[in-house]
mmCIF file of C-alpha atoms in Angstrom:
data_model
loop_
_atom_site.group_PDB
_atom_site.id
_atom_site.type_symbol
_atom_site.label_atom_id
_atom_site.label_comp_id
_atom_site.label_asym_id
_atom_site.label_seq_id
_atom_site.Cartn_x
_atom_site.Cartn_y
_atom_site.Cartn_z
ATOM 1 C CA MET G 1 15.114 21.129 65.460
ATOM 2 C CA ALA G 2 12.315 22.559 63.413
ATOM 3 C CA HIS G 3 11.945 22.788 59.678
ATOM 4 C CA THR G 4 9.489 25.061 57.918
ATOM 5 C CA ASN G 5 8.558 24.124 54.364
ATOM 6 C CA ARG G 6 8.613 27.351 52.394
ATOM 7 C CA GLY G 7 6.225 27.188 49.487
ATOM 8 C CA ASN G 8 6.371 29.422 46.414
ATOM 9 C CA ALA G 9 3.604 31.798 47.388
ATOM 10 C CA ASN G 10 2.855 34.455 44.813
ATOM 11 C CA ARG G 11 1.310 37.501 46.460
ATOM 12 C CA LYS G 12 -0.579 39.766 44.099
ATOM 13 C CA ASN G 13 -1.184 43.472 44.714
ATOM 14 C CA THR G 14 -4.403 44.470 43.000
ATOM 15 C CA ASN G 15 -5.561 48.047 42.803
ATOM 16 C CA GLY G 16 -9.181 48.102 43.868
ATOM 17 C CA LYS G 17 -11.610 50.846 42.922
ATOM 18 C CA ASN G 18 -12.395 51.874 46.473
ATOM 19 C CA GLY G 19 -12.234 55.657 46.460
ATOM 20 C CA ASN G 20 -11.725 55.795 50.199
ATOM 21 C CA ARG G 21 -8.388 53.998 50.098
ATOM 22 C CA ARG G 22 -5.587 56.316 51.175
ATOM 23 C CA ASN G 23 -2.078 56.299 49.780
ATOM 24 C CA ASN G 24 0.811 56.567 52.147
ATOM 25 C CA ARG G 25 2.800 59.326 50.423
ATOM 26 C CA ASN G 26 5.721 59.041 52.819
ATOM 27 C CA ASN G 27 6.760 55.511 51.884
ATOM 28 C CA GLY G 28 4.636 54.777 48.848
ATOM 29 C CA ASN G 29 2.957 51.744 50.456
ATOM 30 C CA ALA G 30 -0.800 51.348 50.261
ATOM 31 C CA GLU G 31 -2.878 49.598 52.880
ATOM 32 C CA ARG G 32 -4.073 46.169 51.828
ATOM 33 C CA THR G 33 -7.752 45.446 51.460
ATOM 34 C CA GLY G 34 -8.914 42.026 52.638
ATOM 35 C CA PRO G 35 -11.736 39.937 51.198
ATOM 36 C CA THR G 36 -14.286 41.688 53.420
ATOM 37 C CA GLY G 37 -13.077 45.148 52.515
ATOM 38 C CA THR G 38 -11.128 45.711 55.748
ATOM 39 C CA SER G 39 -7.613 47.052 55.529
ATOM 40 C CA ARG G 40 -4.742 44.642 56.212
ATOM 41 C CA SER G 41 -1.204 45.598 57.117
ATOM 42 C CA PRO G 42 1.849 43.764 55.763
ATOM 43 C CA ARG G 43 2.326 42.265 59.251
ATOM 44 C CA SER G 44 -1.175 40.739 59.269
ATOM 45 C CA GLU G 45 -0.636 39.459 55.739
ATOM 46 C CA LEU G 46 2.571 37.792 56.892
ATOM 47 C CA ARG G 47 0.721 36.114 59.768
ATOM 48 C CA ALA G 48 -1.953 34.907 57.341
ATOM 49 C CA LEU G 49 0.693 33.558 54.997
ATOM 50 C CA ARG G 50 2.459 31.825 57.904
ATOM 51 C CA ARG G 51 -0.702 29.759 58.514
ATOM 52 C CA GLU G 52 -0.365 28.414 54.976
ATOM 53 C CA VAL G 53 3.145 27.007 55.602
ATOM 54 C CA PRO G 54 3.511 23.580 57.288
ATOM 55 C CA CYS G 55 6.217 22.970 59.874
ATOM 56 C CA THR G 56 8.038 19.815 61.002
ATOM 57 C CA VAL G 57 9.729 19.566 64.407
ATOM 58 C CA GLY G 58 12.401 16.944 65.026
ATOM 59 C CA LEU G 59 12.149 15.178 68.389
ATOM 60 C CA LEU G 60 14.758 13.154 70.307
ATOM 61 C CA ALA G 61 12.555 10.559 71.967
ATOM 62 C CA ASP G 62 14.805 9.017 74.611
ATOM 63 C CA GLU G 63 17.752 9.781 76.865
ATOM 64 C CA GLN G 64 20.205 7.786 74.752
ATOM 65 C CA ASP G 65 19.470 9.713 71.560
ATOM 66 C CA PHE G 66 19.534 12.976 73.512
ATOM 67 C CA ALA G 67 22.944 12.123 74.978
ATOM 68 C CA ALA G 68 24.288 11.342 71.499
ATOM 69 C CA MET G 69 23.356 14.843 70.278
ATOM 70 C CA ARG G 70 25.076 16.555 73.206
ATOM 71 C CA ARG G 71 28.465 15.971 71.591
ATOM 72 C CA TYR G 72 27.616 18.780 69.175
ATOM 73 C CA ARG G 73 28.532 22.240 70.443
ATOM 74 C CA THR G 74 25.544 23.880 68.719
ATOM 75 C CA PHE G 75 23.102 21.567 70.471
ATOM 76 C CA THR G 76 22.729 23.598 73.636
ATOM 77 C CA PHE G 77 20.336 21.460 75.715
ATOM 78 C CA ASP G 78 21.729 19.528 78.669
ATOM 79 C CA ASP G 79 18.625 18.003 80.288
ATOM 80 C CA HIS G 80 16.241 15.668 78.422
ATOM 81 C CA PRO G 81 13.101 16.274 80.539
ATOM 82 C CA ARG G 82 13.597 20.044 80.205
ATOM 83 C CA TYR G 83 14.175 19.606 76.473
ATOM 84 C CA LEU G 84 10.853 17.751 76.181
ATOM 85 C CA ARG G 85 9.083 20.550 78.051
ATOM 86 C CA GLN G 86 10.585 23.059 75.635
ATOM 87 C CA ILE G 87 9.409 20.959 72.691
ATOM 88 C CA ASP G 88 5.931 20.882 74.202
ATOM 89 C CA GLY G 89 5.939 24.674 74.527
ATOM 90 C CA LEU G 90 7.195 25.108 70.960
ATOM 91 C CA LEU G 91 4.443 22.888 69.571
ATOM 92 C CA ARG G 92 1.788 24.806 71.488
ATOM 93 C CA THR G 93 3.150 28.102 70.170
ATOM 94 C CA LEU G 94 3.104 26.849 66.595
ATOM 95 C CA ALA G 95 -0.457 25.630 67.084
ATOM 96 C CA THR G 96 -1.589 29.100 68.173
ATOM 97 C CA GLU G 97 -0.279 30.448 64.867
ATOM 98 C CA GLY G 98 -2.689 28.181 63.034
ATOM 99 C CA ALA G 99 -0.055 26.333 61.005
ATOM 100 C CA HIS G 100 -0.099 22.605 60.353
ATOM 101 C CA THR G 101 2.641 21.058 62.489
ATOM 102 C CA SER G 102 4.033 17.535 62.477
ATOM 103 C CA VAL G 103 6.652 15.860 64.653
ATOM 104 C CA ALA G 104 9.430 13.664 63.256
ATOM 105 C CA LEU G 105 11.484 11.096 65.152
ATOM 106 C CA PHE G 106 15.089 12.365 65.054
ATOM 107 C CA ASP G 107 17.677 9.555 64.989
ATOM 108 C CA PRO G 108 21.253 10.720 65.754
ATOM 109 C CA GLU G 109 22.878 7.768 63.951
ATOM 110 C CA GLU G 110 20.885 8.402 60.791
ATOM 111 C CA PHE G 111 21.684 12.113 61.122
ATOM 112 C CA ALA G 112 25.421 11.375 61.232
ATOM 113 C CA GLU G 113 25.138 9.133 58.179
ATOM 114 C CA TYR G 114 23.152 11.815 56.361
ATOM 115 C CA CYS G 115 25.834 14.427 57.062
ATOM 116 C CA ALA G 116 28.593 12.073 55.922
ATOM 117 C CA GLU G 117 26.754 11.352 52.657
ATOM 118 C CA THR G 118 25.787 14.950 51.862
ATOM 119 C CA GLY G 119 28.856 16.772 53.183
ATOM 120 C CA HIS G 120 26.832 18.915 55.600
ATOM 121 C CA ALA G 121 28.516 19.837 58.863
ATOM 122 C CA PRO G 122 26.895 17.784 61.646
ATOM 123 C CA ASP G 123 27.595 20.455 64.284
ATOM 124 C CA ALA G 124 25.307 22.999 62.658
ATOM 125 C CA VAL G 125 21.720 24.023 63.318
ATOM 126 C CA ALA G 126 21.022 24.264 59.574
ATOM 127 C CA SER G 127 22.118 20.651 59.058
ATOM 128 C CA ARG G 128 19.680 19.442 61.704
ATOM 129 C CA GLY G 129 16.926 21.413 60.040
ATOM 130 C CA ARG G 130 17.742 19.904 56.628
ATOM 131 C CA PHE G 131 17.765 16.414 58.088
ATOM 132 C CA THR G 132 14.404 16.981 59.798
ATOM 133 C CA ALA G 133 12.970 18.125 56.458
ATOM 134 C CA ARG G 134 14.381 14.995 54.831
ATOM 135 C CA ILE G 135 12.635 12.750 57.379
ATOM 136 C CA ALA G 136 9.287 14.254 56.444
ATOM 137 C CA ALA G 137 10.012 14.254 52.701
ATOM 138 C CA THR G 138 11.167 10.625 52.527
ATOM 139 C CA GLY G 139 8.337 9.069 54.526
ATOM 140 C CA GLY G 140 10.109 8.718 57.868
ATOM 141 C CA ALA G 141 8.454 8.364 61.261
ATOM 142 C CA VAL G 142 6.219 11.459 61.424
ATOM 143 C CA VAL G 143 2.974 12.098 63.309
ATOM 144 C CA PRO G 144 0.719 15.162 63.098
ATOM 145 C CA TYR G 145 0.529 17.436 66.124
ATOM 146 C CA THR G 146 -3.078 17.844 67.230
ATOM 147 C CA GLY G 147 -2.520 19.249 70.703
ATOM 148 C CA GLN G 148 -1.435 16.036 72.399
ATOM 149 C CA LEU G 149 1.080 16.184 75.243
ATOM 150 C CA VAL G 150 4.695 15.361 74.480
ATOM 151 C CA GLU G 151 4.331 12.321 76.762
ATOM 152 C CA GLN G 152 1.786 11.023 74.256
ATOM 153 C CA LEU G 153 3.801 12.040 71.205
ATOM 154 C CA VAL G 154 6.869 10.015 72.182
ATOM 155 C CA PRO G 155 5.168 6.563 72.185
ATOM 156 C CA GLN G 156 3.258 7.523 69.029
ATOM 157 C CA LEU G 157 6.513 8.317 67.248
ATOM 158 C CA VAL G 158 8.231 5.161 68.482
ATOM 159 C CA ASN G 159 5.265 3.007 67.447
ATOM 160 C CA THR G 160 5.227 4.649 64.008
ATOM 161 C CA ALA G 161 8.944 3.981 63.590
ATOM 162 C CA VAL G 162 8.541 0.318 64.599
ATOM 163 C CA ARG G 163 5.638 -0.136 62.199
ATOM 164 C CA LYS G 164 7.624 1.367 59.323
ATOM 165 C CA ALA G 165 10.677 -0.767 60.075
ATOM 166 C CA THR G 166 8.520 -3.905 60.249
ATOM 167 C CA TRP G 167 6.794 -3.122 56.965
ATOM 168 C CA GLU G 168 10.107 -2.362 55.237
ATOM 169 C CA TYR G 169 11.659 -5.605 56.478
ATOM 170 C CA ALA G 170 8.660 -7.704 55.434
ATOM 171 C CA THR G 171 8.620 -5.998 52.031
ATOM 172 C CA MET G 172 12.323 -6.765 51.587
ATOM 173 C CA VAL G 173 11.707 -10.427 52.479
ATOM 174 C CA LEU G 174 9.015 -10.744 49.821
ATOM 175 C CA ALA G 175 11.091 -8.944 47.199
ATOM 176 C CA ASP G 176 14.153 -11.133 47.751
ATOM 177 C CA LEU G 177 12.426 -14.517 47.390
ATOM 178 C CA GLY G 178 12.276 -14.468 43.607
ATOM 179 C CA GLU G 179 10.430 -17.077 41.553
ATOM 180 C CA CYS G 180 9.441 -20.615 42.455
ATOM 181 C CA ALA G 181 11.919 -23.101 40.975
ATOM 182 C CA ASP G 182 9.077 -25.518 40.118
ATOM 183 C CA CYS G 183 6.359 -23.332 38.633
ATOM 184 C CA GLY G 184 8.031 -19.957 37.989
ATOM 185 C CA VAL G 185 5.509 -17.991 40.070
ATOM 186 C CA ASP G 186 6.766 -14.887 41.884
ATOM 187 C CA ILE G 187 6.681 -16.166 45.475
ATOM 188 C CA GLY G 188 6.433 -12.737 47.072
ATOM 189 C CA ARG G 189 3.538 -11.642 44.874
ATOM 190 C CA ALA G 190 1.694 -14.940 45.289
ATOM 191 C CA SER G 191 2.144 -14.769 49.073
ATOM 192 C CA PHE G 192 0.866 -11.193 49.185
ATOM 193 C CA ASP G 193 -2.201 -12.104 47.119
ATOM 194 C CA ARG G 194 -2.835 -15.060 49.397
ATOM 195 C CA ALA G 195 -2.534 -12.926 52.545
ATOM 196 C CA SER G 196 -4.932 -10.341 51.087
ATOM 197 C CA ARG G 197 -7.467 -13.055 50.419
ATOM 198 C CA LEU G 198 -7.125 -14.493 53.926
ATOM 199 C CA LEU G 199 -7.672 -11.074 55.496
ATOM 200 C CA THR G 200 -10.712 -10.387 53.310
ATOM 201 C CA HIS G 201 -12.332 -13.692 54.302
ATOM 202 C CA LEU G 202 -11.510 -13.160 57.968
ATOM 203 C CA ILE G 203 -13.127 -9.713 57.993
ATOM 204 C CA GLU G 204 -16.204 -10.992 56.162
ATOM 205 C CA ARG G 205 -16.724 -13.845 58.622
ATOM 206 C CA ALA G 206 -15.957 -11.824 61.749
ATOM 207 C CA GLY G 207 -19.329 -10.100 61.500
ATOM 208 C CA PRO G 208 -20.348 -6.682 62.846
ATOM 209 C CA GLY G 209 -18.444 -5.063 65.689
ATOM 210 C CA THR G 210 -15.182 -3.399 66.574
ATOM 211 C CA HIS G 211 -12.319 -5.715 65.653
ATOM 212 C CA HIS G 212 -8.630 -5.651 66.525
ATOM 213 C CA LEU G 213 -6.347 -8.063 64.655
ATOM 214 C CA VAL G 214 -2.744 -8.894 65.505
ATOM 215 C CA CYS G 215 -0.432 -10.922 63.255
ATOM 216 C CA SER G 216 2.761 -12.358 64.764
ATOM 217 C CA ILE G 217 5.432 -13.870 62.500
ATOM 218 C CA PRO G 218 8.828 -15.165 63.702
ATOM 219 C CA THR G 219 11.638 -14.796 61.168
ATOM 220 C CA PRO G 220 15.346 -15.703 61.305
ATOM 221 C CA ASP G 221 16.224 -12.086 62.160
ATOM 222 C CA GLU G 222 13.365 -10.722 64.239
ATOM 223 C CA GLN G 223 9.772 -11.104 65.386
ATOM 224 C CA LEU G 224 7.366 -9.313 63.069
ATOM 225 C CA LEU G 225 4.162 -7.857 64.505
ATOM 226 C CA ALA G 226 1.356 -6.040 62.720
ATOM 227 C CA ALA G 227 -1.936 -4.750 64.113
ATOM 228 C CA LEU G 228 -5.126 -3.768 62.319
ATOM 229 C CA HIS G 229 -8.105 -1.980 63.844
ATOM 230 C CA LEU G 230 -11.402 -1.922 61.965
ATOM 231 C CA GLU G 231 -15.087 -1.185 62.410
ATOM 232 C CA ARG G 232 -17.651 -3.494 60.820
ATOM 233 C CA PRO G 233 -21.173 -1.975 60.793
ATOM 234 C CA ASP G 234 -24.331 -4.040 60.593
ATOM 235 C CA THR G 235 -24.639 -3.057 56.944
ATOM 236 C CA GLY G 236 -22.039 -1.900 54.477
ATOM 237 C CA PRO G 237 -18.299 -2.518 54.146
ATOM 238 C CA ALA G 238 -15.792 -2.542 56.983
ATOM 239 C CA ARG G 239 -14.003 0.698 57.828
ATOM 240 C CA LEU G 240 -10.247 0.302 58.207
ATOM 241 C CA ASP G 241 -7.033 2.248 57.729
ATOM 242 C CA ALA G 242 -5.403 1.561 54.357
ATOM 243 C CA SER G 243 -1.845 1.836 55.712
ATOM 244 C CA GLU G 244 -2.522 -0.539 58.618
ATOM 245 C CA SER G 245 -4.173 -2.974 56.214
ATOM 246 C CA ALA G 246 -1.181 -2.935 53.850
ATOM 247 C CA GLU G 247 1.237 -3.486 56.741
ATOM 248 C CA PHE G 248 -0.836 -6.357 58.122
ATOM 249 C CA VAL G 249 -1.075 -8.102 54.751
ATOM 250 C CA THR G 250 2.659 -7.647 54.095
ATOM 251 C CA VAL G 251 3.644 -9.213 57.440
ATOM 252 C CA LEU G 252 1.204 -12.099 56.963
ATOM 253 C CA ALA G 253 2.534 -12.595 53.428
ATOM 254 C CA ALA G 254 6.090 -12.795 54.770
ATOM 255 C CA GLY G 255 4.965 -15.579 57.098
ATOM 256 C CA ILE G 256 3.318 -17.437 54.228
ATOM 257 C CA ALA G 257 6.358 -17.073 51.969
ATOM 258 C CA LEU G 258 8.775 -18.215 54.690
ATOM 259 C CA ASP G 259 6.447 -21.024 55.844
ATOM 260 C CA SER G 260 6.722 -19.526 59.321
ATOM 261 C CA PRO G 261 4.826 -20.911 62.348
ATOM 262 C CA GLY G 262 3.117 -17.577 63.006
ATOM 263 C CA GLY G 263 -0.437 -16.773 63.897
ATOM 264 C CA VAL G 264 -3.297 -14.296 63.980
ATOM 265 C CA VAL G 265 -5.560 -13.323 66.865
ATOM 266 C CA LEU G 266 -8.834 -11.434 66.664
ATOM 267 C CA ARG G 267 -10.457 -9.461 69.464
ATOM 268 C CA THR G 268 -14.049 -8.383 68.873
ATOM 269 C CA SER G 269 -15.873 -5.819 71.007
ATOM 270 C CA GLY G 270 -19.523 -4.908 70.931
ATOM 271 C CA PRO G 271 -22.059 -3.005 73.039
ATOM 272 C CA ASP G 272 -23.321 -4.731 76.203
ATOM 273 C CA ALA G 273 -21.324 -7.903 75.537
ATOM 274 C CA PRO G 274 -17.983 -9.337 76.661
ATOM 275 C CA ASP G 275 -15.023 -9.171 74.285
ATOM 276 C CA ARG G 276 -14.471 -12.307 72.204
ATOM 277 C CA LEU G 277 -11.003 -13.675 71.406
ATOM 278 C CA HIS G 278 -10.344 -15.987 68.430
ATOM 279 C CA GLY G 279 -7.071 -17.390 67.139
ATOM 280 C CA TRP G 280 -5.472 -19.092 64.121
ATOM 281 C CA ARG G 281 -2.162 -20.776 63.411
ATOM 282 C CA LEU G 282 -0.394 -20.073 60.121
ATOM 283 C CA ARG G 283 0.186 -23.441 58.449
ATOM 284 C CA ASP G 284 0.481 -24.576 54.820
ATOM 285 C CA SER G 285 -0.206 -21.067 53.460
ATOM 286 C CA THR G 286 -3.487 -20.738 55.331
ATOM 287 C CA LEU G 287 -4.851 -19.814 58.753
ATOM 288 C CA ALA G 288 -5.896 -22.953 60.615
ATOM 289 C CA PRO G 289 -8.368 -22.297 63.472
ATOM 290 C CA LEU G 290 -7.166 -22.850 67.026
ATOM 291 C CA SER G 291 -9.413 -24.631 69.518
ATOM 292 C CA GLU G 292 -10.951 -22.772 72.435
ATOM 293 C CA GLY G 293 -8.419 -24.382 74.769
ATOM 294 C CA GLN G 294 -5.514 -23.360 72.554
ATOM 295 C CA VAL G 295 -6.750 -19.765 72.432
ATOM 296 C CA PHE G 296 -7.100 -19.717 76.220
ATOM 297 C CA SER G 297 -3.629 -21.188 76.656
ATOM 298 C CA ALA G 298 -2.076 -18.661 74.257
ATOM 299 C CA TYR G 299 -3.561 -15.711 76.112
ATOM 300 C CA CYS G 300 -3.126 -17.041 79.636
ATOM 301 C CA THR G 301 0.531 -18.102 79.439
ATOM 302 C CA ASP G 302 3.492 -15.803 79.979
ATOM 303 C CA ALA G 303 5.450 -15.875 76.708
ATOM 304 C CA ASP G 304 8.790 -15.360 78.478
ATOM 305 C CA THR G 305 8.491 -17.640 81.513
ATOM 306 C CA GLY G 306 5.790 -20.100 80.460
ATOM 307 C CA GLU G 307 3.982 -19.449 83.741
ATOM 308 C CA PRO G 308 0.160 -19.330 83.719
ATOM 309 C CA LEU G 309 -1.563 -15.954 83.794
ATOM 310 C CA SER G 310 -4.987 -15.092 85.174
ATOM 311 C CA PRO G 311 -7.751 -14.879 82.540
ATOM 312 C CA GLU G 312 -8.709 -11.357 81.577
ATOM 313 C CA PRO G 313 -12.028 -10.329 83.186
ATOM 314 C CA GLY G 314 -14.954 -9.796 80.829
ATOM 315 C CA VAL G 315 -13.390 -11.780 77.985
ATOM 316 C CA GLU G 316 -14.596 -14.955 76.257
ATOM 317 C CA TYR G 317 -11.944 -17.240 74.746
ATOM 318 C CA ARG G 318 -13.331 -18.877 71.624
ATOM 319 C CA ALA G 319 -12.046 -21.126 68.873
ATOM 320 C CA GLY G 320 -11.038 -19.630 65.577
ATOM 321 C CA PHE G 321 -13.639 -19.991 62.836
ATOM 322 C CA ASP G 322 -13.149 -21.471 59.383
ATOM 323 C CA LEU G 323 -12.314 -18.869 56.735
ATOM 324 C CA GLY G 324 -13.826 -20.849 53.880
ATOM 325 C CA ILE G 325 -10.727 -21.094 51.689
ATOM 326 C CA GLU G 326 -10.197 -24.517 50.161
ATOM 327 C CA ASP G 327 -6.915 -24.152 48.251
ATOM 328 C CA PRO G 328 -3.894 -23.977 50.576
ATOM 329 C CA ASP G 329 -1.344 -23.885 47.740
ATOM 330 C CA ILE G 330 -0.261 -20.273 47.097
ATOM 331 C CA HIS G 331 0.870 -21.149 43.562
ATOM 332 C CA ARG G 332 -2.615 -21.924 42.298
#
């Protein structure tokens, strides 16, 4: 399932003043002259143009999705591992052509809904191509292909899909809360602003190093998780991914708005030093520091069974630090 985005490329034929250029009198076609003065055939021009056109390949990540597509006669694969090997070979071939290639997570249920809404025949190769193009165009789960093995692509795609679903759910929660009955403030907006401020203070007080933050928020429907990786140099601002930052703030804001008993953990790594773990509990619209013992207990207890776990070697469990925010009320 591959879709190639065809751009509107206007190819101009200019008549140069090179006296040595020969006309093909049999078919009336002249040889092309490249930027360096070398002749270029229509075939080489086509290959050059192909490198300008991006391509998106749809991928069925697991056996269940693969089995769902086998009900279509035009889907001719019958073995998921072999299918993945074929996808891997296709991606490598596209890479040798020099084109930008991305991989989209293909969901059979969403594909069936798409066909029902648009009237496209689901048992058609063209319909799968259109749906793959739609995934890329509408901001679905897509990752760029940079030569990684398909075994690496699958978890990347699944993680991207989970992140997008989490962000969309948290965004919906904030949008649906409306205004405060007492003060008229937009609760979602106020919670988002509050979460942004908490993250800014946390990053400032974390100091230099490589930091990995995880925010966990229980909601009535599901457990929301967001992760943020950042680098904080000795001087200058922190370096972080804008999308990860927005997702993290949105999930934290959902916890603030719902008054959820969630939390945030911070893992800091540095050269020639053990990793340091800090933790906070979300309470009264702020992040209250956990004690060293509470951080140790959180990391060294099995969440499912409650049984103790061995401490991680080379890790220091430390109390959360104060973020320096005095006003816990999000409506101020």
